[in-house]
mmCIF file of C-alpha atoms in Angstrom:
data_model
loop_
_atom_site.group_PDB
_atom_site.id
_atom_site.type_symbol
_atom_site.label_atom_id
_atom_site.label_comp_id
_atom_site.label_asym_id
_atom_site.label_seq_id
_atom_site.Cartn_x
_atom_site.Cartn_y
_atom_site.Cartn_z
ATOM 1 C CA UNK A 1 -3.232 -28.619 0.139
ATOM 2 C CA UNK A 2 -1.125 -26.072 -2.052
ATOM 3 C CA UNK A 3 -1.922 -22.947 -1.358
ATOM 4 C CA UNK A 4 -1.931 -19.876 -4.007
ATOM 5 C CA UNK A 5 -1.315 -16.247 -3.852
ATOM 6 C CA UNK A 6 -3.037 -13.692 -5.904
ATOM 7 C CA UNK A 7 -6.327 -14.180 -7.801
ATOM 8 C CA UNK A 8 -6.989 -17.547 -8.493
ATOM 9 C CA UNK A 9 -5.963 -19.061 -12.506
ATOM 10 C CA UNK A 10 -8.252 -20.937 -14.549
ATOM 11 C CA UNK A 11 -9.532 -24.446 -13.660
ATOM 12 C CA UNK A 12 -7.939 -27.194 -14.888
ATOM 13 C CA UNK A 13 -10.817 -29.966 -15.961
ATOM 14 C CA UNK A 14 -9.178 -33.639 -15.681
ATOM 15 C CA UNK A 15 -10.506 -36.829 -16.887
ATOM 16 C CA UNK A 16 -9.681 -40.210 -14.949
ATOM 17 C CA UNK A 17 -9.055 -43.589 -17.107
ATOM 18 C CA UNK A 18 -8.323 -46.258 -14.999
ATOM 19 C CA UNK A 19 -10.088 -49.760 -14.470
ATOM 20 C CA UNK A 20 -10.127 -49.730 -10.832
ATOM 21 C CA UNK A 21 -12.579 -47.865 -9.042
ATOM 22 C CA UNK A 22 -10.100 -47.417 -5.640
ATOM 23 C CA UNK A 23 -7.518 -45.732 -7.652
ATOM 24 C CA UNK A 24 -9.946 -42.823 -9.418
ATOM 25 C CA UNK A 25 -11.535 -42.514 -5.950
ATOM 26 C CA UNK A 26 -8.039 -41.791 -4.749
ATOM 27 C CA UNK A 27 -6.844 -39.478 -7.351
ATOM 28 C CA UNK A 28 -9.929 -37.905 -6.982
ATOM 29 C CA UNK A 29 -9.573 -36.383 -3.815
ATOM 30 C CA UNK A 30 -6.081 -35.877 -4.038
ATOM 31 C CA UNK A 31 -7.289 -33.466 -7.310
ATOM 32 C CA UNK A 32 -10.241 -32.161 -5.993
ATOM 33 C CA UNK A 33 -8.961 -31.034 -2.925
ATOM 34 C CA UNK A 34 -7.125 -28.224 -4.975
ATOM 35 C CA UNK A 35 -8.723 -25.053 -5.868
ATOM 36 C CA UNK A 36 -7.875 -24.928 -9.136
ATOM 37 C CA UNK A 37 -8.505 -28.336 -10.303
ATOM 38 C CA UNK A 38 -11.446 -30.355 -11.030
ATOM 39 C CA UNK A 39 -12.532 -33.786 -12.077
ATOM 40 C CA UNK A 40 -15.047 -33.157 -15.071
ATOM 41 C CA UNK A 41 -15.503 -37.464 -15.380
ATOM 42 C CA UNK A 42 -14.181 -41.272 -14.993
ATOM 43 C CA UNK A 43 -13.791 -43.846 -17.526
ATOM 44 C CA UNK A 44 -12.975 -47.494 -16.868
ATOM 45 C CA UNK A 45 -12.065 -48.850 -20.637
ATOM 46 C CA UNK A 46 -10.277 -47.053 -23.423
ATOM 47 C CA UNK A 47 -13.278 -47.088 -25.030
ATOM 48 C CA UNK A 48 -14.929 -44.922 -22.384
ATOM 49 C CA UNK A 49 -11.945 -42.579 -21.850
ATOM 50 C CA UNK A 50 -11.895 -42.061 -25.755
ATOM 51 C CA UNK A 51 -15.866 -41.117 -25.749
ATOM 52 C CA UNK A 52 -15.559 -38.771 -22.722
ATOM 53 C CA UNK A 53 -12.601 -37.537 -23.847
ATOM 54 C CA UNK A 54 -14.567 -36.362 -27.098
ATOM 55 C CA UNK A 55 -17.851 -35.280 -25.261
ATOM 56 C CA UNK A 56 -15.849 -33.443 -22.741
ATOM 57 C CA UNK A 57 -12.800 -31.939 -23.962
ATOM 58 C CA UNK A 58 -11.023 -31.910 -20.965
ATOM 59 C CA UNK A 59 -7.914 -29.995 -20.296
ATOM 60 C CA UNK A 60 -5.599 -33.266 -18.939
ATOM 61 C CA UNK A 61 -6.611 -36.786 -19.146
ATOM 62 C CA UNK A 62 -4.648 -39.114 -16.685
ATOM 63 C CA UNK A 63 -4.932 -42.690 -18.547
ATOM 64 C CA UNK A 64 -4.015 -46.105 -17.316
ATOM 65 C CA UNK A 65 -2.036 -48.199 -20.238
ATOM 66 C CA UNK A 66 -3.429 -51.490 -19.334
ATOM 67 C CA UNK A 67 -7.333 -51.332 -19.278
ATOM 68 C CA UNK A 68 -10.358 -53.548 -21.021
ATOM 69 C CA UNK A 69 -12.257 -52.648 -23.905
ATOM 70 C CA UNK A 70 -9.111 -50.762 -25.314
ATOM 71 C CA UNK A 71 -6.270 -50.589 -23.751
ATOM 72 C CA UNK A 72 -4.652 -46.695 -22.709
ATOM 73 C CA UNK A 73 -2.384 -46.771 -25.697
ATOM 74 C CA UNK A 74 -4.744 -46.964 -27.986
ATOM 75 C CA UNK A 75 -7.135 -44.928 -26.619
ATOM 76 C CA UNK A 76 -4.360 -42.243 -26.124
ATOM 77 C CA UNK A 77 -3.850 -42.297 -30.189
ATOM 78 C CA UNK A 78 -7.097 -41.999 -31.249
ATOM 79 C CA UNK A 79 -7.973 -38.908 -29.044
ATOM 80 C CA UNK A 80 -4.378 -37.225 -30.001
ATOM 81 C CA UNK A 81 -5.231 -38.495 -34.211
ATOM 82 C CA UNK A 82 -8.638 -36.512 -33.479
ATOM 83 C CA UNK A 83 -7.047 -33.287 -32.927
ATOM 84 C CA UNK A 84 -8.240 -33.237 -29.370
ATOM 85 C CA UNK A 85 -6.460 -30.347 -27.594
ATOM 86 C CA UNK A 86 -6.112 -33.064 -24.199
ATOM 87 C CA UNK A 87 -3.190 -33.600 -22.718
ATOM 88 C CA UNK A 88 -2.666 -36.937 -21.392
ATOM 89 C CA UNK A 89 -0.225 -38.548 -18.944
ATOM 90 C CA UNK A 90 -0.195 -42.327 -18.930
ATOM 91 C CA UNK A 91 -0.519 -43.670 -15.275
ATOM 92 C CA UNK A 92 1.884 -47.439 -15.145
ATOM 93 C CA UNK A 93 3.460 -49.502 -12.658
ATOM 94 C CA UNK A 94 6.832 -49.240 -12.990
ATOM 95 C CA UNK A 95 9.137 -46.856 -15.121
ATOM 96 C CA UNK A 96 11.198 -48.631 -17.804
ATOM 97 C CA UNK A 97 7.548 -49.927 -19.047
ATOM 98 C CA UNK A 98 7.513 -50.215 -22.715
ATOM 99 C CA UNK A 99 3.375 -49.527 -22.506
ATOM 100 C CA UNK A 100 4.637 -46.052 -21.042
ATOM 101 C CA UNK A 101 6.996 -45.610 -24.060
ATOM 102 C CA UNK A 102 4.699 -46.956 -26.664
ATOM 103 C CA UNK A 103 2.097 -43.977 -24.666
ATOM 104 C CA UNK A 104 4.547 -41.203 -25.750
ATOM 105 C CA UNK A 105 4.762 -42.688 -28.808
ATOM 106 C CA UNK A 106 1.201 -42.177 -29.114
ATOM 107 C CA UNK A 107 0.902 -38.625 -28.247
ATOM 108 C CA UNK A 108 1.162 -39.005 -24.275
ATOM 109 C CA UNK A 109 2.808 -35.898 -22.920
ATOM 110 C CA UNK A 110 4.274 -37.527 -19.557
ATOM 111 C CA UNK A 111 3.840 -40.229 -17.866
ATOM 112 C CA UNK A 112 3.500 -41.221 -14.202
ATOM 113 C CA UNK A 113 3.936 -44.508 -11.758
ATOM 114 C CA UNK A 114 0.585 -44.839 -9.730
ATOM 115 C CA UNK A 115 1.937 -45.045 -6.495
ATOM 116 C CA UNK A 116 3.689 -41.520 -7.265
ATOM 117 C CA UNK A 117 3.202 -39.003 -4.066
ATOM 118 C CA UNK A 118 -0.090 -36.556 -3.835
ATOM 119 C CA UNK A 119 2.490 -33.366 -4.540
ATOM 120 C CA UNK A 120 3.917 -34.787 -7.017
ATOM 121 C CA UNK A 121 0.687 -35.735 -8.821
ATOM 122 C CA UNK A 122 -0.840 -32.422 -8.185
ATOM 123 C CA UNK A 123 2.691 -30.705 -9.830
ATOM 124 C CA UNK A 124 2.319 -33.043 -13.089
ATOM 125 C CA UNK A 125 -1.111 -32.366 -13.692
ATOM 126 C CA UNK A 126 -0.621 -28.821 -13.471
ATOM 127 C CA UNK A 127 2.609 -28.740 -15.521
ATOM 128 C CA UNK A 128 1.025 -30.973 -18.049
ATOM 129 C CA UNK A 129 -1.758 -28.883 -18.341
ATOM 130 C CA UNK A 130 0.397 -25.976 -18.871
ATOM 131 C CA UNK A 131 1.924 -27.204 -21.961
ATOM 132 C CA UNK A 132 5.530 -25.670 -20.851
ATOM 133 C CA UNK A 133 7.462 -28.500 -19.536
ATOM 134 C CA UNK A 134 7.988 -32.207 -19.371
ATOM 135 C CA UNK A 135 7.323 -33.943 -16.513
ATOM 136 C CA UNK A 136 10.445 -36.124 -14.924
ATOM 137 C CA UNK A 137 12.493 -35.430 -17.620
ATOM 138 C CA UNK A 138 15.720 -37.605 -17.598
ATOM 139 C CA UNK A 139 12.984 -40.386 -15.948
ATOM 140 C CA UNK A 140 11.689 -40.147 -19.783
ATOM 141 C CA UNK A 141 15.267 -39.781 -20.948
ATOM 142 C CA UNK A 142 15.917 -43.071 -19.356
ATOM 143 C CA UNK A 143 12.956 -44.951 -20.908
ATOM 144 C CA UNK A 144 13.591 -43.625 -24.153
ATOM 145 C CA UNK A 145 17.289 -44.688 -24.307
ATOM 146 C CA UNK A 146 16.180 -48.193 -22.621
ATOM 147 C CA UNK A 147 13.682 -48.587 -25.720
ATOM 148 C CA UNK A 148 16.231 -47.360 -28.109
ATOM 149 C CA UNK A 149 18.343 -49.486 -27.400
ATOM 150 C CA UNK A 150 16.684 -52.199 -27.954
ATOM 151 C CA UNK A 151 15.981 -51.743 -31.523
ATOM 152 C CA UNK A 152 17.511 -53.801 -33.991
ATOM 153 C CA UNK A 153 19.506 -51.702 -36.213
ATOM 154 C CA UNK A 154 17.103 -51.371 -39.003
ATOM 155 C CA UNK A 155 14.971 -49.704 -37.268
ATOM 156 C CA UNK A 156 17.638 -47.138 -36.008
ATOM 157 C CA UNK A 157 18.750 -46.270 -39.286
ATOM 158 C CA UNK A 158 15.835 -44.749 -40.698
ATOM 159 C CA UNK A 159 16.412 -42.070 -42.894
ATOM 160 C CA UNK A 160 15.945 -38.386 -40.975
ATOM 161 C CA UNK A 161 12.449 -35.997 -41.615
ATOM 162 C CA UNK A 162 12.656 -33.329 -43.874
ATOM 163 C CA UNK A 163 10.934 -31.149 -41.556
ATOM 164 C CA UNK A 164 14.662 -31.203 -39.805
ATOM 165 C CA UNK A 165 15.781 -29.128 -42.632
ATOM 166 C CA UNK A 166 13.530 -26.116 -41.454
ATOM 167 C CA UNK A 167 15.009 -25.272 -38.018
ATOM 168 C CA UNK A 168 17.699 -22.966 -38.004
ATOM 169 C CA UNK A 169 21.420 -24.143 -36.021
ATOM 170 C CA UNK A 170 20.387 -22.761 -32.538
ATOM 171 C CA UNK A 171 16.982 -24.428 -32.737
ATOM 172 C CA UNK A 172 18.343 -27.572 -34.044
ATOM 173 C CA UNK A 173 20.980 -26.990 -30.581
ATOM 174 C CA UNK A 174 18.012 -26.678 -28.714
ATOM 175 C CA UNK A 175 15.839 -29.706 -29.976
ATOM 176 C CA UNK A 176 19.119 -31.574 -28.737
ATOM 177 C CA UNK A 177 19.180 -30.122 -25.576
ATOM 178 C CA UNK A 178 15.232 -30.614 -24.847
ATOM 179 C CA UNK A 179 16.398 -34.010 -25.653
ATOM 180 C CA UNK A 180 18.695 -34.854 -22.943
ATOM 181 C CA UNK A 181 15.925 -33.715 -20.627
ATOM 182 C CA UNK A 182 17.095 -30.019 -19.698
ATOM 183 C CA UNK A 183 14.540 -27.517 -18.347
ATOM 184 C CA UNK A 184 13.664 -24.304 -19.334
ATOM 185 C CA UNK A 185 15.897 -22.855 -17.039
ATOM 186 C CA UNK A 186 18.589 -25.260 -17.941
ATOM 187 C CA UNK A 187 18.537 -24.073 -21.505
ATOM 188 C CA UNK A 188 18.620 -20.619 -20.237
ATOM 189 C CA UNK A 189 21.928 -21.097 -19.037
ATOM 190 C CA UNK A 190 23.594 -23.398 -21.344
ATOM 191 C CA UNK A 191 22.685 -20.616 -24.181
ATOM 192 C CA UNK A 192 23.207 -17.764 -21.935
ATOM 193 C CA UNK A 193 19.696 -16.956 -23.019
ATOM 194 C CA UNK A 194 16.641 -15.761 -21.105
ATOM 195 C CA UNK A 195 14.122 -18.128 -20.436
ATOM 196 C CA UNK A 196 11.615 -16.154 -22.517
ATOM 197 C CA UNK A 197 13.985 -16.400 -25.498
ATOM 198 C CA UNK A 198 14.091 -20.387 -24.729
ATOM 199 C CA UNK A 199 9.913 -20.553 -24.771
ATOM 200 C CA UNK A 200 10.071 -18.720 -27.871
ATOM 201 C CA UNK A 201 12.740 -21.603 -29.635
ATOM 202 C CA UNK A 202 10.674 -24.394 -28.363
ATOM 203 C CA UNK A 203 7.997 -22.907 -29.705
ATOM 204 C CA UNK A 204 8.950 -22.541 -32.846
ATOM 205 C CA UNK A 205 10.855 -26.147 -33.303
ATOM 206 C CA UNK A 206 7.120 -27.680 -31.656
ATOM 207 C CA UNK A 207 5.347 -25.709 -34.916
ATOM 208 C CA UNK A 208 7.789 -26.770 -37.405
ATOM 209 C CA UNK A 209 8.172 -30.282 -36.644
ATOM 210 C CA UNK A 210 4.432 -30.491 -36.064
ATOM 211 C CA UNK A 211 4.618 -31.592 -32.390
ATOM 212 C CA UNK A 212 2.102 -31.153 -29.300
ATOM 213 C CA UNK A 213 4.504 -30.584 -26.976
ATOM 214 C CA UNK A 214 8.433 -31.065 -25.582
ATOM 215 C CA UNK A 215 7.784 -34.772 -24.572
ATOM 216 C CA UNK A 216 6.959 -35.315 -28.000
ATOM 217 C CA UNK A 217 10.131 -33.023 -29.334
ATOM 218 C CA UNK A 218 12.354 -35.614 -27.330
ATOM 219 C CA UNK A 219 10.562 -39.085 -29.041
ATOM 220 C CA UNK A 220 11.267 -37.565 -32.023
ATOM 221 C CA UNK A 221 14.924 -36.362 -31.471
ATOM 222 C CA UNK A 222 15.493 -40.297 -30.402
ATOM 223 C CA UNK A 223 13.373 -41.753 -33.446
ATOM 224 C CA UNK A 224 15.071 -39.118 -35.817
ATOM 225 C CA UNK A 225 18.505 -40.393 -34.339
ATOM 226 C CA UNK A 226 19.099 -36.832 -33.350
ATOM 227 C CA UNK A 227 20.735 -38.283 -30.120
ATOM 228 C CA UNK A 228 21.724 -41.246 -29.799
ATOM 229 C CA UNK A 229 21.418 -43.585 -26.154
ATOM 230 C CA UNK A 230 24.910 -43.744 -24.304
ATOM 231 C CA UNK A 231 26.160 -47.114 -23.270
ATOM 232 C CA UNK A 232 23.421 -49.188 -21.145
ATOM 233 C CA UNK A 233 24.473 -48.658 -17.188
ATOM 234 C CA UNK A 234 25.712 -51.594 -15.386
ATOM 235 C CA UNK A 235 23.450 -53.796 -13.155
#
């Protein structure tokens, strides 16, 4: 169990999507057994996860991609279309999944492999919830650029959003950054910056590109052709 010093933070109020009963029994006391996490309810279809989501506005919604009566993905877009303030992670099988990358796509703000350790789980969910970083960065890095590159070149040409046009030079520097999966503190040093000074950037970029949060700053940097994915590594 991860222990905490000093008064205890707010309670973090998680709800489980996933059509197998073992698997929300298991995440469930992984969760539970931490102070400062809770399990406010369990869906088993999108459509369920979409309704509870609505009726109980939780904090972090961990949602399987691949479920019945509406799969994850779609379930993920209509609760981030609804202006739900939820953060969700997508729960899949293996990591270069294109459900997990069509999940970002649809407002997802991480995504994990369900066999990922109890720590690890316990670190995402509160990271997540915190709204400040992106979980396994260059693992998203990697799907992105896998999905990327895959796209015929039509759809890699598109023409770039005007909202672009708002952020100043350093912001635009740091949108590019965030995009090659660099931390806070990463940032920090590459700009010779403080780390407040970073928040305050990403901040600002998030609000004038209309984004929920830094996983969704780096889907758009690689939709936007802001970066571009470096030559596919060799099997």
């Amino acid at each position: 169990m991860t222990t905490h010093t000093g008064s205890p933070g707010p309670t973090t109020r998680i709800l489980l999507a996933d059509d197998q009963p073992l698997l929300r029994m298991g995440f469930r006391l992984i969760l539970e057994g931490e102070p400062d996490l809770q399990i406010a309810g369990e869906a088993s279809t999108g459509t369920e996860a979409v309704q509870l989501a609505a009726e109980l506005q939780p904090d972090v919604v961990l949602m399987d991609v691949r479920m019945p009566g509406g799969d994850g993905i779609e379930a993920t877009r209509q609760i981030t279309a609804s202006g739900s303030c939820s953060r969700i992670i997508i729960l899949t099988t293996f990591d270069l999944d294109e459900y997990a990358f069509a999940g970002l796509q649809a407002g997802a703000s991480a995504f994990l492999l369900k066999d990922v350790a109890p720590e690890d789980l316990v670190h995402a969910v509160r990271v997540v919830a915190s709204g400040d970083a992106v979980v396994a960065p260059r693992v998203t890095q990697r799907l992105l650029e896998t999905y990327v590159r895959s796209l015929p070149p039509a759809q890699t040409a598109r023409t770039p959003d005007r909202r672009l046009a708002e952020l100043t030079p350093r912001e635009r520097e740091v949108l590019e950054a965030i995009a090659e999966g660099l931390s806070n503190a990463e940032l920090a040093g590459r700009f010779f910056l403080s780390e407040a000074t970073i928040k305050t950037h990403v901040r600002r970029i998030l609000t004038k590109l209309d984004l929920r949060d830094r996983v969704q700053a780096v889907v758009y940097a690689y939709e936007n052709g802001i970066v571009v994915p470096g030559p596919a590594a060799a099997h």
